C-alpha positions as a printed NumPy array, in Angstrom:
array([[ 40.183,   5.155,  68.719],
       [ 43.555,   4.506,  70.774],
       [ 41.158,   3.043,  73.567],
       [ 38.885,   0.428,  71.822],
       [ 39.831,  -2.71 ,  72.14 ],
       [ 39.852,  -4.052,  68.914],
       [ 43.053,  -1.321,  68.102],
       [ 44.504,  -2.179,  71.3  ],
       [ 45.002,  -6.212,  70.416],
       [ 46.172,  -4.878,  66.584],
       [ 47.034,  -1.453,  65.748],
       [ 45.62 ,  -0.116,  62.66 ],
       [ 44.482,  -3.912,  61.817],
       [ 40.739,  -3.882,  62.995],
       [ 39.454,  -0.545,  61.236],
       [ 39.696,   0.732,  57.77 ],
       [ 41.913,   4.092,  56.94 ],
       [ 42.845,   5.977,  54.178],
       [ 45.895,   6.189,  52.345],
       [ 47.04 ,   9.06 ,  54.816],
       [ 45.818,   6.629,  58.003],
       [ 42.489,   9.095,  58.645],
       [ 39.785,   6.231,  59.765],
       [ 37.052,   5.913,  57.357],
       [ 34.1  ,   7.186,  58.407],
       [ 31.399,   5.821,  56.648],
       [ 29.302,   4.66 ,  59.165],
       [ 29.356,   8.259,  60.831],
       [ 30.124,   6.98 ,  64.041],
       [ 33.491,   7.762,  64.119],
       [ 35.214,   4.582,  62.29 ],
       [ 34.816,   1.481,  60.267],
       [ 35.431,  -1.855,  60.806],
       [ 37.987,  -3.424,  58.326],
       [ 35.653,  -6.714,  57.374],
       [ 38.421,  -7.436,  54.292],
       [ 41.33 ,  -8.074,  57.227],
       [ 41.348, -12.003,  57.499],
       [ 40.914, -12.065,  61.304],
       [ 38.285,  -9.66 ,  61.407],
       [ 36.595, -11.327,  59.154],
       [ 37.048, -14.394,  60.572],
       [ 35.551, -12.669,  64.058],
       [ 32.581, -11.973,  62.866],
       [ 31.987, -14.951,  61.191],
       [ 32.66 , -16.752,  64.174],
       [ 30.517, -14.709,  66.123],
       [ 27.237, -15.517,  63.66 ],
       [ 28.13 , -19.235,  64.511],
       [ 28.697, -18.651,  67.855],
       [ 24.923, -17.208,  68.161],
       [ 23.45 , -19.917,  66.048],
       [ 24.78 , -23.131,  67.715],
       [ 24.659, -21.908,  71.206],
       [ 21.505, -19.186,  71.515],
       [ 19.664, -20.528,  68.242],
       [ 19.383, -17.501,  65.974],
       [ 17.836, -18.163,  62.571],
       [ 19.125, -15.344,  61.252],
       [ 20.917, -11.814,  61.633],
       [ 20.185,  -8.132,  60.324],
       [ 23.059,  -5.948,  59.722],
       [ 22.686,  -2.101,  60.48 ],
       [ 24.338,   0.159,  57.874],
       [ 25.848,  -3.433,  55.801],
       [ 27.058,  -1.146,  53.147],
       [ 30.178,  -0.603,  55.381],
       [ 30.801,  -4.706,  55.033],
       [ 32.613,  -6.257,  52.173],
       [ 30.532,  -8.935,  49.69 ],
       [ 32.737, -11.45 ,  50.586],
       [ 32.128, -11.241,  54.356],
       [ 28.542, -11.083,  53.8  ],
       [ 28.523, -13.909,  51.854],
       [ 30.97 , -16.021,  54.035],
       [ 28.571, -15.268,  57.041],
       [ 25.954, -16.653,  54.654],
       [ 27.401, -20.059,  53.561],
       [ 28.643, -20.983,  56.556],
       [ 25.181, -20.024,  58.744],
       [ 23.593, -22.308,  56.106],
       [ 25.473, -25.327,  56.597],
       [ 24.484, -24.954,  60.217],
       [ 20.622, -24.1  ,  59.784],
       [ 19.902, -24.468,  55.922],
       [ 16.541, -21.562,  56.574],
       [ 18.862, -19.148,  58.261],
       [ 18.074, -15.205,  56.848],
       [ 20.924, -12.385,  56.371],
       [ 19.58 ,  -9.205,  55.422],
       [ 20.484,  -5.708,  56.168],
       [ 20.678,  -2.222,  54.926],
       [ 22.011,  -1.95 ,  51.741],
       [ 22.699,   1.916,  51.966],
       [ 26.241,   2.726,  49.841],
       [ 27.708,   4.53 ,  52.594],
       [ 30.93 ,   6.859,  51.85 ],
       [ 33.451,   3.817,  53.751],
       [ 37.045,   3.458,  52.51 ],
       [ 36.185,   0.377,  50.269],
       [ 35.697,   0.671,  46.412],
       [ 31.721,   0.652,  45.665],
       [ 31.764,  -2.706,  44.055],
       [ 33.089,  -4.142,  46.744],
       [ 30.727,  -3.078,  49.261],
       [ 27.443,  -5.287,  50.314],
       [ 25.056,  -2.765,  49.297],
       [ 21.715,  -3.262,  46.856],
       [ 23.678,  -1.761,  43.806],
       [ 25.408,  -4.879,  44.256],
       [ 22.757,  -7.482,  45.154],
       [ 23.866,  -9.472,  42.177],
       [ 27.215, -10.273,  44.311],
       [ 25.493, -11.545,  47.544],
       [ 22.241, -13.087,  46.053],
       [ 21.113, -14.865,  49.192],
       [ 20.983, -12.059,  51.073],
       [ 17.952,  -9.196,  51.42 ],
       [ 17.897,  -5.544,  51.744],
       [ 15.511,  -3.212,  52.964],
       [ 13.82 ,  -1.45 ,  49.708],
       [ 13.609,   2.026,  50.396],
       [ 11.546,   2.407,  46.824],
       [  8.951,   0.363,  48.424],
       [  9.04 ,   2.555,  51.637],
       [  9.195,   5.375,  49.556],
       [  6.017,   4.736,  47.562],
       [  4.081,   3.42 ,  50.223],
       [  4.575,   6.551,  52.268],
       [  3.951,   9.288,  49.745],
       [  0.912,   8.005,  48.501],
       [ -1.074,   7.933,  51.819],
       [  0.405,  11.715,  52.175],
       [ -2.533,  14.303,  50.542],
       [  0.435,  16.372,  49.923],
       [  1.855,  14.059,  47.607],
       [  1.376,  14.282,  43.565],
       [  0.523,  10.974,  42.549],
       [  2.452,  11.308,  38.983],
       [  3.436,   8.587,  36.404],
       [  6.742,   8.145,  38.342],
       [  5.328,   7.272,  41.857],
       [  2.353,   5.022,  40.002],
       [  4.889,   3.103,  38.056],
       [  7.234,   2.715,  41.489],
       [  3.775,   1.504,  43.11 ],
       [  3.007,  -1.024,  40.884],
       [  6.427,  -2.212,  40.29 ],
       [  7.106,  -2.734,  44.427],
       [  3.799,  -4.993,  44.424],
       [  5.532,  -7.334,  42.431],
       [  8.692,  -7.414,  44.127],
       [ 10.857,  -4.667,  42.688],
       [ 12.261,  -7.546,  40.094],
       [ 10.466,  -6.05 ,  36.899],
       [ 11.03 ,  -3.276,  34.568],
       [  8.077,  -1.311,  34.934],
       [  7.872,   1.952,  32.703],
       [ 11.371,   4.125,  32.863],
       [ 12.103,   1.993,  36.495],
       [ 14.29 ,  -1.086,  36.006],
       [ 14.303,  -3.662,  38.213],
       [ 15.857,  -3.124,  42.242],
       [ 16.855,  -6.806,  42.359],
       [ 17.373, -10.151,  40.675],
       [ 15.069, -12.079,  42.931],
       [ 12.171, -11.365,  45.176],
       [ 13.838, -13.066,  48.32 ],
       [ 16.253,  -9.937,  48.219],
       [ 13.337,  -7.468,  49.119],
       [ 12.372,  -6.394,  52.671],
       [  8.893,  -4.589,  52.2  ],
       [  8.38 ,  -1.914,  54.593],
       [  7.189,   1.389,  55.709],
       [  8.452,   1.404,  59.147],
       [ 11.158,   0.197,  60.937],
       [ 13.354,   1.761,  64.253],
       [ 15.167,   4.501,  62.173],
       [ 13.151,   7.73 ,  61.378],
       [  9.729,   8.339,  62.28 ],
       [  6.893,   5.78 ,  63.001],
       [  3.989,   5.719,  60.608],
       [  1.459,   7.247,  63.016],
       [  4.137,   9.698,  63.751],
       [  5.05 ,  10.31 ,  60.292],
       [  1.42 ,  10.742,  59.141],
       [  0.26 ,  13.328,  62.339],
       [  3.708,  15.504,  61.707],
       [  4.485,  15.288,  58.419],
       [  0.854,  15.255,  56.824],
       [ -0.867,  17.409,  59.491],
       [ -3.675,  14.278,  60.096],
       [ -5.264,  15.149,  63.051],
       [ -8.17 ,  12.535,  62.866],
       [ -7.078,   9.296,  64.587],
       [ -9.415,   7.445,  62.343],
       [ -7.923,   8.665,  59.949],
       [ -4.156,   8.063,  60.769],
       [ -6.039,   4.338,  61.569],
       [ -7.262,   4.042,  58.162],
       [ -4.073,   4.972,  56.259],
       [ -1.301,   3.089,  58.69 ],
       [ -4.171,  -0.265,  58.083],
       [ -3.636,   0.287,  54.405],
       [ -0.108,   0.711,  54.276],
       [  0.4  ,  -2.218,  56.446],
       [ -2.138,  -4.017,  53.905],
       [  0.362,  -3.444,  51.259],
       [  3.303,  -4.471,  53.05 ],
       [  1.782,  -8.057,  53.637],
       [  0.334,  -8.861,  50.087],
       [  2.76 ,  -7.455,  48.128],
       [  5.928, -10.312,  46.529],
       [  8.68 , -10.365,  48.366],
       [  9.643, -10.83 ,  52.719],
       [  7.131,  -8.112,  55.059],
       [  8.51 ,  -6.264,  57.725],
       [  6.298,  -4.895,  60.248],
       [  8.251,  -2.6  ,  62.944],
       [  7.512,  -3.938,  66.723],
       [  4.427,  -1.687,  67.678],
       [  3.36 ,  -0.567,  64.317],
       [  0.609,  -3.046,  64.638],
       [ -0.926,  -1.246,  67.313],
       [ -0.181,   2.447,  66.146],
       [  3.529,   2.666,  67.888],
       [  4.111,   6.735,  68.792],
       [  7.543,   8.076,  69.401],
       [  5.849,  11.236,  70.426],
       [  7.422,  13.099,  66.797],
       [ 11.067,  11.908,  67.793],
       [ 12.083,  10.8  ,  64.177],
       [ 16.102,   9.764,  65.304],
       [ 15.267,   7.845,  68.566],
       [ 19.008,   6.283,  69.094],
       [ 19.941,   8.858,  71.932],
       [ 16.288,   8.785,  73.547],
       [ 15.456,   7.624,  76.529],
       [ 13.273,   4.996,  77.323],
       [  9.905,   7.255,  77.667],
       [ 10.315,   7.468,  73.832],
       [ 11.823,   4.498,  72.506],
       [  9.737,   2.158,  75.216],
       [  6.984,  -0.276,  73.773],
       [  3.888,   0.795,  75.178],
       [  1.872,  -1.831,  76.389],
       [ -1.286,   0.057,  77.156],
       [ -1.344,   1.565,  74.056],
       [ -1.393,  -1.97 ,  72.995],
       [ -4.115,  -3.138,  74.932],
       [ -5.875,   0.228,  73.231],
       [ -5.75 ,  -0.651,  70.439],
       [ -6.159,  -4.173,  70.364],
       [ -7.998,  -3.76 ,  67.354],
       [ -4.666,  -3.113,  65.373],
       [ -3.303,  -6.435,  66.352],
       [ -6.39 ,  -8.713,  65.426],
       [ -6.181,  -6.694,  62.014],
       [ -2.27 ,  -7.29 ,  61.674],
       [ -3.088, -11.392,  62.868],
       [ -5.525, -11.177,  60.095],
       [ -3.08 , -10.55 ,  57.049],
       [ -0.735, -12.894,  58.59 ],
       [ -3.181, -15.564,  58.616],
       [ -4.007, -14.624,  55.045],
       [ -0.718, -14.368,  53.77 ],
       [ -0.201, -18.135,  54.97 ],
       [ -3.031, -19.25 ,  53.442],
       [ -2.818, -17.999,  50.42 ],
       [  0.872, -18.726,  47.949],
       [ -0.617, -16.396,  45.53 ],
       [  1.18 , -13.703,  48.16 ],
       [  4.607, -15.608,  48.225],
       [  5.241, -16.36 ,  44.78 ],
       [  8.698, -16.916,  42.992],
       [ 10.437, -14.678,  41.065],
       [  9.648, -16.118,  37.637],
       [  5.61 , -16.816,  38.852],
       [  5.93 , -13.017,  39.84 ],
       [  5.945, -12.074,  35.523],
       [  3.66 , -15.321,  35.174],
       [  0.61 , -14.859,  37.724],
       [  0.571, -11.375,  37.896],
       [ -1.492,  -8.426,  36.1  ],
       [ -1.739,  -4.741,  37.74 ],
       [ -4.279,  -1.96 ,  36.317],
       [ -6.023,   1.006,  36.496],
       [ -9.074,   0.554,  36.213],
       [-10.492,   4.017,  37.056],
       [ -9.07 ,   6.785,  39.119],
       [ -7.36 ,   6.324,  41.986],
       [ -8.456,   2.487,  41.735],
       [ -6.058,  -0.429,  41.254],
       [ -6.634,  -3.709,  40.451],
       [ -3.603,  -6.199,  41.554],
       [ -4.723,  -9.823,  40.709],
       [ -2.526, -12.77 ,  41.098],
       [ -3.351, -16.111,  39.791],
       [ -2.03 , -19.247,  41.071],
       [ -4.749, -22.386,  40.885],
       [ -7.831, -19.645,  41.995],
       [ -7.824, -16.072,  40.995],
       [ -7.444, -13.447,  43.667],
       [ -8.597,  -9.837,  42.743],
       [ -7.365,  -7.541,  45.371],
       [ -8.985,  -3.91 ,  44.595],
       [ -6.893,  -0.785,  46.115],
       [ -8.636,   2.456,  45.972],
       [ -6.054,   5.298,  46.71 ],
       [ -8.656,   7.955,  45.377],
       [-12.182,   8.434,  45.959],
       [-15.187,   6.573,  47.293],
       [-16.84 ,   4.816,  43.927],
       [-18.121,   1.953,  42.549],
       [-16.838,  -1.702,  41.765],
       [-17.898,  -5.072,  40.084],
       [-16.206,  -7.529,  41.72 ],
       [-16.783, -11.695,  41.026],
       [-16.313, -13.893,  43.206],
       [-16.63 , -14.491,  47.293],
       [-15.346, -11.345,  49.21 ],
       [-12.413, -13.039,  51.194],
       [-10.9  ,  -9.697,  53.05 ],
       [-11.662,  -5.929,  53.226],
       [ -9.643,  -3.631,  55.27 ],
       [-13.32 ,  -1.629,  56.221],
       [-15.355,  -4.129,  56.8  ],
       [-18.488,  -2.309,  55.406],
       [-22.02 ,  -3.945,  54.457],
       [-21.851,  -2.237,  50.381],
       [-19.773,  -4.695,  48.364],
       [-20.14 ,  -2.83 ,  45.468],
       [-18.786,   0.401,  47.407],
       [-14.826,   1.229,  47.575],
       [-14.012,   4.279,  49.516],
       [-10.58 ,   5.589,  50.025],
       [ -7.642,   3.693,  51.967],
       [ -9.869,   0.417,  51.386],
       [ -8.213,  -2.622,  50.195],
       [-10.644,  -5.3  ,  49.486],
       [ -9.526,  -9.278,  48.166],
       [-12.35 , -11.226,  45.893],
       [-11.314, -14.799,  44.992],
       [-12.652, -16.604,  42.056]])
């Protein structure tokens, strides 16, 4: 540490330490930075500016914020919004083991404290991802974590209560440039050999990520079936792994008119952005037979939105079929991994 920079200008000002002077090592990279000092915090604050007024950013995600104090996060907050009123903070909201008492820390256990800021929901990522394994119990626990990340993760929903306080806070994802890709995760960790297959689920997933409440995330690539040939901790890799792929791209083009798609729809459609108090107002989630789920929001029209995580069966939908994930002739027909939208 005697050679970075920051400890050069201040000793022992810059990082956080223990009572014995041990540097807190809660990022696991060695040392922490001490966000509470006034002039670091004032650095980095300065910095966020710095990027808005002169490059433009709109907004800034923070790796491991956990590490960061509230009152840094939120300082970078107000004063980003008096420059660009739509600017977005969010980060990772993982309590990591820093020298700073927990409820000081800008993690999601203390989302309450920096309430215009979002976090990456792991229970989302988490429910997504075991239910398109076939090694993967469906039980009551993972159903009720399903439905309740559809509608944000700001209900009570059986023994779960609520992640956050409002649905801006959540960062809906499955994927993102830590741990595996999707396609990756699905060929490796599920033993899917099929391509169509690994399609058809990483389609679906994405499907949930962009109509469920709350800010989508889609990892650069994932549209278009991103490999990191089984590398699930990429930051040391070289570039033949961590490269984007451009002719896998152009192969499957057909990934990226799909993603377009549920872009498109999302704008087009509010029922998929609602507010945190519409969320308890527009929204009903069921069962109505096995594996099937019927999420409908209501806001003006009626969307149904009919997600079949078990086998191929039957429906009776009303309405005019506005999206399906399959595309297949048999309206009636739901097989599994299909996601179909009817709006009456």
């Amino acid at each position: 540490m005697s050679t970075m920079q920051f400890q050069k200008i201040v000793p022992n000002y810059y990082f956080r330490f223990d009572q014995d002077m041990n540097a807190s090592n809660g990022s696991f990279c060695g040392n922490d930075v001490e966000t509470t000092a006034k002039m670091c915090r004032k650095y980095i604050v300065d910095s966020c500016l710095r990027w808005i007024q002169l490059y433009g950013f709109d907004g800034f995600r923070f790796d491991l914020m956990g590490i960061i104090d509230v009152d840094t996060i939120n300082e970078i907050k107000r004063r980003c919004s008096e420059v660009d009123p739509s600017v977005m903070i969010y980060g990772e909201g993982w309590n990591m083991p820093t020298m700073l008492d927990e409820s000081k820390r800008a993690t999601m256990m203390n989302h309450a404290k920096i309430p215009q800021v979002a976090h990456f929901n792991d229970r989302f990522r988490g429910a997504i991802k075991s239910i398109i394994l076939d090694t993967v119990d469906r039980d009551a626990f993972l159903m009720e974590s399903f439905v309740q990340v559809l509608q944000g993760s700001v209900l009570k929903n059986g023994q779960l209560e609520p992640l956050f306080d409002n649905v801006y806070q959540t960062i809906n994802y499955v994927e993102c440039h830590d741990n595996s890709t999707l396609q990756d995760y699905l060929q490796y960790q599920n033993g899917v050999e099929d391509e169509a297959e690994r399609v058809k689920k990483a389609n679906f997933a994405l499907t949930l990520v962009m109509l469920s409440q709350g800010i989508p995330f889609i990892h650069s690539g994932q549209e278009f079936y991103r490999t990191k040939q089984g590398v699930d901790n990429s930051y040391n890799s070289s570039d033949e792994i961590n490269q984007i792929d451009w002719l896998l791209r152009e192969k499957n083009d057909g990934g990226v008119q799909f993603a377009k798609q549920l872009i498109q729809l999302r704008k087009d459609y509010p029922h998929f952005r609602l507010n945190t108090q519409e969320i308890s107002d527009c929204i009903t989630i069921s069962n109505i037979k096995d594996g099937v789920w019927l999420y409908s929001i209501t806001k003006g029209s009626t969307l149904d939105i009919y997600i079949n995580i078990g086998s191929t069966t039957e429906v009776a939908p009303q309405g005019a079929l506005i999206f399906d994930t399959m595309e297949n002739q048999d309206e009636a027909k739901l097989t599994q991994w299909q996601i179909k939208i009817y709006k009456r």
